[in-house]
């Protein structure tokens, strides 16, 4: 849960999340139902635990959205349609079939293919943190995140929030590493051997792995590039002699600087990962608290670094 994550900021004055629980009971059309034979797409809010569509704890709200679809290759439809039309021509002893008739048979072929097409589904979690006024969406791309938030918007009638980012963040990280630029806040740490993806001015991608971040060759490669992904960690610096890693992630700002987090691991402390009963709400409440706490610290420090 939340291995990928995109944060959004909201104002409590512009949003009323207290209506979610009631809306889930009344807006049945927004609840997820499995795709039927002739359908190609379905989406909606789904159970998280047993019959519960929502988990609320410590002033945080968790929802789950499922997007499900069937896809058929155009070549498959075209091939089957051609076979069908050839058979019709043979039966009717003709070489021509009108477009109207062909369209009818195409619709039939598509419906038949849909019945047996494999279903692909993805689960997206939405965590609303009323303590810090952040919404976290467990998506790897902004398009998927926006799709999930649009469903939430339909559920509650109004949703005002904005993505977090800085179009300078990629260059600032390069300056920090290569030119002794502005220091990262102490709670953020770039791993000693980070996996880095970067672009040059012509959008040529460069990937660096297995080199120490202080290696001169590493720094020479990075010069003139803009970071698109870099391994980082959130650490506890209360004890300078024992710096404890709390969470790790790949920080992946988009081309326009939107903050995206991937490979987010927030179960690094011994004992945190022991409880894994996915049918018990306690599993989710513990994750909600950790994500809310750690992500708030990460975003606070990234904002300090950007400003």
mmCIF file of N, CA and C in Angstrom, residues 177-288:
data_model
loop_
_atom_site.group_PDB
_atom_site.id
_atom_site.type_symbol
_atom_site.label_atom_id
_atom_site.label_comp_id
_atom_site.label_asym_id
_atom_site.label_seq_id
_atom_site.Cartn_x
_atom_site.Cartn_y
_atom_site.Cartn_z
ATOM 1 N N UNK A 177 24.718 18.275 -5.205
ATOM 2 C CA UNK A 177 25.682 17.180 -5.305
ATOM 3 C C UNK A 177 27.002 17.615 -5.938
ATOM 4 N N UNK A 178 26.925 18.438 -6.963
ATOM 5 C CA UNK A 178 28.111 18.723 -7.776
ATOM 6 C C UNK A 178 28.850 20.005 -7.407
ATOM 7 N N UNK A 179 28.103 20.981 -6.930
ATOM 8 C CA UNK A 179 28.710 22.300 -6.776
ATOM 9 C C UNK A 179 28.598 22.850 -5.356
ATOM 10 N N UNK A 180 28.413 21.954 -4.389
ATOM 11 C CA UNK A 180 28.251 22.390 -2.992
ATOM 12 C C UNK A 180 27.162 23.446 -2.865
ATOM 13 N N UNK A 181 26.058 23.207 -3.583
ATOM 14 C CA UNK A 181 24.922 24.121 -3.516
ATOM 15 C C UNK A 181 24.201 23.992 -2.192
ATOM 16 N N UNK A 182 23.003 24.499 -2.154
ATOM 17 C CA UNK A 182 22.228 24.496 -0.915
ATOM 18 C C UNK A 182 22.133 23.092 -0.342
ATOM 19 N N UNK A 183 22.420 22.968 0.965
ATOM 20 C CA UNK A 183 22.400 21.667 1.617
ATOM 21 C C UNK A 183 20.982 21.135 1.741
ATOM 22 N N UNK A 184 20.860 19.821 1.607
ATOM 23 C CA UNK A 184 19.602 19.180 1.955
ATOM 24 C C UNK A 184 19.382 19.294 3.451
ATOM 25 N N UNK A 185 18.157 19.473 3.913
ATOM 26 C CA UNK A 185 17.903 19.426 5.348
ATOM 27 C C UNK A 185 18.409 18.106 5.924
ATOM 28 N N UNK A 186 18.836 18.136 7.169
ATOM 29 C CA UNK A 186 19.502 16.983 7.769
ATOM 30 C C UNK A 186 18.637 15.725 7.798
ATOM 31 N N UNK A 187 17.292 15.891 7.798
ATOM 32 C CA UNK A 187 16.417 14.723 7.865
ATOM 33 C C UNK A 187 16.286 13.995 6.530
ATOM 34 N N UNK A 188 16.758 14.622 5.457
ATOM 35 C CA UNK A 188 16.755 13.969 4.151
ATOM 36 C C UNK A 188 18.174 13.550 3.807
ATOM 37 N N UNK A 189 18.306 12.330 3.321
ATOM 38 C CA UNK A 189 19.634 11.779 3.045
ATOM 39 C C UNK A 189 19.624 11.118 1.680
ATOM 40 N N UNK A 190 20.610 11.473 0.851
ATOM 41 C CA UNK A 190 20.786 10.800 -0.431
ATOM 42 C C UNK A 190 21.685 9.598 -0.195
ATOM 43 N N UNK A 191 21.215 8.429 -0.586
ATOM 44 C CA UNK A 191 21.952 7.200 -0.336
ATOM 45 C C UNK A 191 23.357 7.267 -0.920
ATOM 46 N N UNK A 192 24.302 6.572 -0.285
ATOM 47 C CA UNK A 192 25.704 6.640 -0.705
ATOM 48 C C UNK A 192 25.900 6.162 -2.143
ATOM 49 N N UNK A 193 25.144 5.131 -2.528
ATOM 50 C CA UNK A 193 25.227 4.610 -3.894
ATOM 51 C C UNK A 193 23.840 4.721 -4.541
ATOM 52 N N UNK A 194 23.422 5.922 -4.832
ATOM 53 C CA UNK A 194 22.040 6.109 -5.302
ATOM 54 C C UNK A 194 21.854 5.669 -6.754
ATOM 55 N N UNK A 195 20.672 5.160 -7.018
ATOM 56 C CA UNK A 195 20.261 4.928 -8.403
ATOM 57 C C UNK A 195 19.673 6.241 -8.905
ATOM 58 N N UNK A 196 20.267 6.797 -9.934
ATOM 59 C CA UNK A 196 19.842 8.114 -10.427
ATOM 60 C C UNK A 196 19.488 8.033 -11.910
ATOM 61 N N UNK A 197 18.372 8.659 -12.256
ATOM 62 C CA UNK A 197 18.025 8.895 -13.656
ATOM 63 C C UNK A 197 17.992 10.404 -13.855
ATOM 64 N N UNK A 198 18.574 10.864 -14.958
ATOM 65 C CA UNK A 198 18.633 12.304 -15.216
ATOM 66 C C UNK A 198 18.508 12.559 -16.706
ATOM 67 N N UNK A 199 18.177 13.795 -17.048
ATOM 68 C CA UNK A 199 18.054 14.215 -18.447
ATOM 69 C C UNK A 199 18.997 15.362 -18.726
ATOM 70 N N UNK A 200 19.493 15.424 -19.984
ATOM 71 C CA UNK A 200 20.223 16.624 -20.382
ATOM 72 C C UNK A 200 19.254 17.594 -21.055
ATOM 73 N N UNK A 201 19.768 18.678 -21.588
ATOM 74 C CA UNK A 201 18.897 19.713 -22.157
ATOM 75 C C UNK A 201 18.126 19.224 -23.378
ATOM 76 N N UNK A 202 18.620 18.155 -23.998
ATOM 77 C CA UNK A 202 17.951 17.589 -25.168
ATOM 78 C C UNK A 202 17.057 16.409 -24.797
ATOM 79 N N UNK A 203 16.797 16.262 -23.492
ATOM 80 C CA UNK A 203 15.941 15.190 -22.970
ATOM 81 C C UNK A 203 16.539 13.801 -23.161
ATOM 82 N N UNK A 204 17.848 13.734 -23.370
ATOM 83 C CA UNK A 204 18.530 12.434 -23.421
ATOM 84 C C UNK A 204 18.653 11.893 -21.998
ATOM 85 N N UNK A 205 18.227 10.652 -21.804
ATOM 86 C CA UNK A 205 18.208 10.081 -20.457
ATOM 87 C C UNK A 205 19.544 9.437 -20.107
ATOM 88 N N UNK A 206 19.959 9.657 -18.868
ATOM 89 C CA UNK A 206 21.181 9.066 -18.334
ATOM 90 C C UNK A 206 20.840 8.336 -17.048
ATOM 91 N N UNK A 207 21.345 7.115 -16.897
ATOM 92 C CA UNK A 207 21.089 6.327 -15.691
ATOM 93 C C UNK A 207 22.416 5.983 -15.040
ATOM 94 N N UNK A 208 22.508 6.230 -13.736
ATOM 95 C CA UNK A 208 23.743 5.973 -12.991
ATOM 96 C C UNK A 208 23.426 5.040 -11.833
ATOM 97 N N UNK A 209 24.197 3.964 -11.721
ATOM 98 C CA UNK A 209 23.971 2.988 -10.648
ATOM 99 C C UNK A 209 25.312 2.412 -10.230
ATOM 100 N N UNK A 210 25.470 2.177 -8.917
ATOM 101 C CA UNK A 210 26.663 1.505 -8.415
ATOM 102 C C UNK A 210 27.864 2.399 -8.199
ATOM 103 N N UNK A 211 27.687 3.725 -8.275
ATOM 104 C CA UNK A 211 28.793 4.655 -8.039
ATOM 105 C C UNK A 211 28.528 5.458 -6.777
ATOM 106 N N UNK A 212 29.582 5.695 -5.996
ATOM 107 C CA UNK A 212 29.437 6.482 -4.769
ATOM 108 C C UNK A 212 29.145 7.936 -5.137
ATOM 109 N N UNK A 213 28.268 8.544 -4.353
ATOM 110 C CA UNK A 213 27.840 9.911 -4.685
ATOM 111 C C UNK A 213 28.967 10.934 -4.583
ATOM 112 N N UNK A 214 30.076 10.590 -3.918
ATOM 113 C CA UNK A 214 31.220 11.505 -3.828
ATOM 114 C C UNK A 214 32.321 11.177 -4.835
ATOM 115 N N UNK A 215 32.116 10.144 -5.635
ATOM 116 C CA UNK A 215 33.097 9.760 -6.658
ATOM 117 C C UNK A 215 33.174 10.867 -7.712
ATOM 118 N N UNK A 216 34.372 11.374 -8.026
ATOM 119 C CA UNK A 216 34.506 12.444 -9.030
ATOM 120 C C UNK A 216 33.886 12.080 -10.377
ATOM 121 N N UNK A 217 33.995 10.791 -10.779
ATOM 122 C CA UNK A 217 33.406 10.372 -12.056
ATOM 123 C C UNK A 217 31.882 10.508 -12.009
ATOM 124 N N UNK A 218 31.312 10.157 -10.851
ATOM 125 C CA UNK A 218 29.868 10.291 -10.655
ATOM 126 C C UNK A 218 29.444 11.744 -10.820
ATOM 127 N N UNK A 219 30.196 12.642 -10.195
ATOM 128 C CA UNK A 219 29.862 14.067 -10.240
ATOM 129 C C UNK A 219 30.059 14.644 -11.638
ATOM 130 N N UNK A 220 31.093 14.180 -12.348
ATOM 131 C CA UNK A 220 31.331 14.674 -13.708
ATOM 132 C C UNK A 220 30.197 14.286 -14.645
ATOM 133 N N UNK A 221 29.662 13.075 -14.454
ATOM 134 C CA UNK A 221 28.548 12.623 -15.294
ATOM 135 C C UNK A 221 27.310 13.482 -15.047
ATOM 136 N N UNK A 222 27.087 13.839 -13.770
ATOM 137 C CA UNK A 222 25.871 14.571 -13.395
ATOM 138 C C UNK A 222 25.861 16.028 -13.845
ATOM 139 N N UNK A 223 27.042 16.616 -14.007
ATOM 140 C CA UNK A 223 27.115 18.039 -14.342
ATOM 141 C C UNK A 223 26.349 18.337 -15.629
ATOM 142 N N UNK A 224 25.496 19.349 -15.568
ATOM 143 C CA UNK A 224 24.728 19.757 -16.724
ATOM 144 C C UNK A 224 23.435 18.991 -16.920
ATOM 145 N N UNK A 225 23.161 18.049 -16.020
ATOM 146 C CA UNK A 225 21.937 17.261 -16.125
ATOM 147 C C UNK A 225 20.892 17.771 -15.136
ATOM 148 N N UNK A 226 19.683 17.255 -15.260
ATOM 149 C CA UNK A 226 18.592 17.562 -14.324
ATOM 150 C C UNK A 226 18.013 16.240 -13.830
ATOM 151 N N UNK A 227 17.931 16.086 -12.506
ATOM 152 C CA UNK A 227 17.517 14.815 -11.912
ATOM 153 C C UNK A 227 16.044 14.530 -12.200
ATOM 154 N N UNK A 228 15.754 13.289 -12.579
ATOM 155 C CA UNK A 228 14.380 12.825 -12.755
ATOM 156 C C UNK A 228 14.030 11.725 -11.764
ATOM 157 N N UNK A 229 15.034 11.115 -11.149
ATOM 158 C CA UNK A 229 14.792 10.117 -10.111
ATOM 159 C C UNK A 229 16.070 9.926 -9.320
ATOM 160 N N UNK A 230 15.935 9.901 -7.984
ATOM 161 C CA UNK A 230 17.106 9.704 -7.141
ATOM 162 C C UNK A 230 16.686 9.027 -5.840
ATOM 163 N N UNK A 231 17.478 8.055 -5.396
ATOM 164 C CA UNK A 231 17.193 7.353 -4.152
ATOM 165 C C UNK A 231 17.474 8.265 -2.959
ATOM 166 N N UNK A 232 16.516 8.336 -2.036
ATOM 167 C CA UNK A 232 16.664 9.164 -0.847
ATOM 168 C C UNK A 232 16.085 8.436 0.361
ATOM 169 N N UNK A 233 16.363 8.994 1.536
ATOM 170 C CA UNK A 233 15.834 8.424 2.775
ATOM 171 C C UNK A 233 15.416 9.538 3.718
ATOM 172 N N UNK A 234 14.456 9.218 4.567
ATOM 173 C CA UNK A 234 14.101 10.075 5.697
ATOM 174 C C UNK A 234 14.752 9.469 6.921
ATOM 175 N N UNK A 235 15.510 10.283 7.668
ATOM 176 C CA UNK A 235 16.257 9.752 8.808
ATOM 177 C C UNK A 235 15.895 10.512 10.075
ATOM 178 N N UNK A 236 16.102 9.846 11.192
ATOM 179 C CA UNK A 236 15.913 10.444 12.508
ATOM 180 C C UNK A 236 17.258 10.952 12.992
ATOM 181 N N UNK A 237 17.371 12.254 13.189
ATOM 182 C CA UNK A 237 18.671 12.839 13.546
ATOM 183 C C UNK A 237 18.728 13.286 15.007
ATOM 184 N N UNK A 238 17.817 12.834 15.820
ATOM 185 C CA UNK A 238 17.823 13.234 17.230
ATOM 186 C C UNK A 238 19.098 12.785 17.928
ATOM 187 N N UNK A 239 19.573 11.600 17.562
ATOM 188 C CA UNK A 239 20.815 11.092 18.130
ATOM 189 C C UNK A 239 21.871 11.114 17.038
ATOM 190 N N UNK A 240 22.818 12.024 17.114
ATOM 191 C CA UNK A 240 23.815 12.180 16.064
ATOM 192 C C UNK A 240 24.713 10.959 15.927
ATOM 193 N N UNK A 241 24.828 10.179 17.015
ATOM 194 C CA UNK A 241 25.683 9.002 16.972
ATOM 195 C C UNK A 241 24.966 7.777 16.427
ATOM 196 N N UNK A 242 23.664 7.866 16.271
ATOM 197 C CA UNK A 242 22.888 6.731 15.777
ATOM 198 C C UNK A 242 21.761 7.259 14.898
ATOM 199 N N UNK A 243 22.097 7.532 13.639
ATOM 200 C CA UNK A 243 21.134 8.100 12.699
ATOM 201 C C UNK A 243 20.253 6.968 12.169
ATOM 202 N N UNK A 244 18.999 6.995 12.535
ATOM 203 C CA UNK A 244 18.077 5.910 12.203
ATOM 204 C C UNK A 244 17.310 6.216 10.921
ATOM 205 N N UNK A 245 17.338 5.265 9.975
ATOM 206 C CA UNK A 245 16.596 5.431 8.736
ATOM 207 C C UNK A 245 15.140 5.063 8.981
ATOM 208 N N UNK A 246 14.240 6.002 8.709
ATOM 209 C CA UNK A 246 12.815 5.794 8.942
ATOM 210 C C UNK A 246 12.086 5.313 7.699
ATOM 211 N N UNK A 247 12.445 5.856 6.550
ATOM 212 C CA UNK A 247 11.775 5.504 5.297
ATOM 213 C C UNK A 247 12.739 5.717 4.139
ATOM 214 N N UNK A 248 12.534 4.968 3.080
ATOM 215 C CA UNK A 248 13.333 5.144 1.867
ATOM 216 C C UNK A 248 12.386 5.292 0.677
ATOM 217 N N UNK A 249 12.871 5.960 -0.373
ATOM 218 C CA UNK A 249 12.019 6.196 -1.534
ATOM 219 C C UNK A 249 12.867 6.679 -2.704
ATOM 220 N N UNK A 250 12.315 6.535 -3.889
ATOM 221 C CA UNK A 250 12.884 7.164 -5.074
ATOM 222 C C UNK A 250 12.100 8.447 -5.312
ATOM 223 N N UNK A 251 12.788 9.556 -5.217
ATOM 224 C CA UNK A 251 12.149 10.851 -5.467
ATOM 225 C C UNK A 251 12.190 11.102 -6.966
ATOM 226 N N UNK A 252 10.997 11.235 -7.581
ATOM 227 C CA UNK A 252 10.889 11.279 -9.045
ATOM 228 C C UNK A 252 10.105 12.504 -9.505
ATOM 229 N N UNK A 253 10.684 13.689 -9.432
ATOM 230 C CA UNK A 253 9.941 14.868 -9.912
ATOM 231 C C UNK A 253 9.659 14.755 -11.404
ATOM 232 N N UNK A 254 8.457 15.142 -11.804
ATOM 233 C CA UNK A 254 8.087 15.077 -13.215
ATOM 234 C C UNK A 254 8.820 16.169 -13.990
ATOM 235 N N UNK A 255 8.591 16.201 -15.302
ATOM 236 C CA UNK A 255 9.265 17.205 -16.132
ATOM 237 C C UNK A 255 8.947 18.631 -15.711
ATOM 238 N N UNK A 256 7.758 18.834 -15.145
ATOM 239 C CA UNK A 256 7.409 20.177 -14.661
ATOM 240 C C UNK A 256 7.555 20.293 -13.150
ATOM 241 N N UNK A 257 8.281 19.340 -12.536
ATOM 242 C CA UNK A 257 8.651 19.464 -11.131
ATOM 243 C C UNK A 257 7.659 18.931 -10.123
ATOM 244 N N UNK A 258 6.588 18.282 -10.565
ATOM 245 C CA UNK A 258 5.608 17.733 -9.625
ATOM 246 C C UNK A 258 6.256 16.613 -8.813
ATOM 247 N N UNK A 259 6.064 16.639 -7.499
ATOM 248 C CA UNK A 259 6.672 15.650 -6.625
ATOM 249 C C UNK A 259 5.958 14.306 -6.764
ATOM 250 N N UNK A 260 6.709 13.290 -7.139
ATOM 251 C CA UNK A 260 6.213 11.917 -7.231
ATOM 252 C C UNK A 260 7.190 11.025 -6.487
ATOM 253 N N UNK A 261 6.657 10.120 -5.687
ATOM 254 C CA UNK A 261 7.494 9.223 -4.890
ATOM 255 C C UNK A 261 7.216 7.777 -5.309
ATOM 256 N N UNK A 262 8.294 7.023 -5.538
ATOM 257 C CA UNK A 262 8.156 5.626 -5.924
ATOM 258 C C UNK A 262 9.016 4.750 -5.011
ATOM 259 N N UNK A 263 8.676 3.468 -4.989
ATOM 260 C CA UNK A 263 9.389 2.509 -4.122
ATOM 261 C C UNK A 263 9.427 2.996 -2.677
ATOM 262 N N UNK A 264 8.323 3.590 -2.227
ATOM 263 C CA UNK A 264 8.238 4.143 -0.874
ATOM 264 C C UNK A 264 8.163 3.000 0.137
ATOM 265 N N UNK A 265 9.150 2.927 1.003
ATOM 266 C CA UNK A 265 9.211 1.890 2.032
ATOM 267 C C UNK A 265 9.255 2.563 3.388
ATOM 268 N N UNK A 266 8.186 2.419 4.146
ATOM 269 C CA UNK A 266 8.089 3.075 5.454
ATOM 270 C C UNK A 266 8.011 2.041 6.585
ATOM 271 N N UNK A 267 8.454 0.815 6.305
ATOM 272 C CA UNK A 267 8.468 -0.256 7.308
ATOM 273 C C UNK A 267 9.891 -0.676 7.628
ATOM 274 N N UNK A 268 10.754 0.294 7.848
ATOM 275 C CA UNK A 268 12.175 -0.004 8.018
ATOM 276 C C UNK A 268 12.571 -0.272 9.467
ATOM 277 N N UNK A 269 11.747 0.156 10.414
ATOM 278 C CA UNK A 269 12.075 -0.043 11.825
ATOM 279 C C UNK A 269 11.629 -1.426 12.252
ATOM 280 N N UNK A 270 12.488 -2.130 12.995
ATOM 281 C CA UNK A 270 12.178 -3.486 13.445
ATOM 282 C C UNK A 270 10.847 -3.528 14.177
ATOM 283 N N UNK A 271 10.010 -4.480 13.780
ATOM 284 C CA UNK A 271 8.722 -4.667 14.448
ATOM 285 C C UNK A 271 7.569 -3.995 13.735
ATOM 286 N N UNK A 272 7.836 -3.031 12.857
ATOM 287 C CA UNK A 272 6.753 -2.321 12.173
ATOM 288 C C UNK A 272 6.031 -3.196 11.160
ATOM 289 N N UNK A 273 6.733 -4.200 10.640
ATOM 290 C CA UNK A 273 6.203 -4.967 9.523
ATOM 291 C C UNK A 273 5.535 -6.266 9.984
ATOM 292 N N UNK A 274 5.490 -6.494 11.284
ATOM 293 C CA UNK A 274 5.027 -7.781 11.787
ATOM 294 C C UNK A 274 3.544 -8.005 11.547
ATOM 295 N N UNK A 275 2.735 -6.976 11.668
ATOM 296 C CA UNK A 275 1.280 -7.129 11.583
ATOM 297 C C UNK A 275 0.850 -7.032 10.129
ATOM 298 N N UNK A 276 0.419 -8.156 9.548
ATOM 299 C CA UNK A 276 0.099 -8.185 8.116
ATOM 300 C C UNK A 276 -1.254 -8.815 7.844
ATOM 301 N N UNK A 277 -2.210 -8.617 8.718
ATOM 302 C CA UNK A 277 -3.558 -9.136 8.508
ATOM 303 C C UNK A 277 -4.350 -8.116 7.695
ATOM 304 N N UNK A 278 -4.431 -8.363 6.375
ATOM 305 C CA UNK A 278 -5.071 -7.405 5.486
ATOM 306 C C UNK A 278 -6.580 -7.330 5.690
ATOM 307 N N UNK A 279 -7.144 -8.252 6.464
ATOM 308 C CA UNK A 279 -8.581 -8.242 6.733
ATOM 309 C C UNK A 279 -8.919 -7.533 8.037
ATOM 310 N N UNK A 280 -7.919 -6.959 8.658
ATOM 311 C CA UNK A 280 -8.121 -6.262 9.925
ATOM 312 C C UNK A 280 -7.814 -4.786 9.731
ATOM 313 N N UNK A 281 -8.715 -3.926 10.165
ATOM 314 C CA UNK A 281 -8.530 -2.487 9.961
ATOM 315 C C UNK A 281 -7.288 -1.965 10.675
ATOM 316 N N UNK A 282 -6.810 -2.692 11.707
ATOM 317 C CA UNK A 282 -5.613 -2.228 12.421
ATOM 318 C C UNK A 282 -4.410 -2.165 11.481
ATOM 319 N N UNK A 283 -4.342 -3.097 10.530
ATOM 320 C CA UNK A 283 -3.234 -3.070 9.558
ATOM 321 C C UNK A 283 -3.212 -1.731 8.832
ATOM 322 N N UNK A 284 -4.370 -1.269 8.400
ATOM 323 C CA UNK A 284 -4.452 -0.036 7.621
ATOM 324 C C UNK A 284 -4.279 1.200 8.499
ATOM 325 N N UNK A 285 -4.826 1.173 9.707
ATOM 326 C CA UNK A 285 -4.682 2.343 10.576
ATOM 327 C C UNK A 285 -3.223 2.579 10.938
ATOM 328 N N UNK A 286 -2.468 1.499 11.157
ATOM 329 C CA UNK A 286 -1.050 1.657 11.474
ATOM 330 C C UNK A 286 -0.289 2.242 10.297
ATOM 331 N N UNK A 287 -0.643 1.808 9.078
ATOM 332 C CA UNK A 287 0.011 2.348 7.885
ATOM 333 C C UNK A 287 -0.354 3.820 7.686
ATOM 334 N N UNK A 288 -1.618 4.159 7.913
ATOM 335 C CA UNK A 288 -2.073 5.533 7.729
ATOM 336 C C UNK A 288 -1.291 6.490 8.618
#
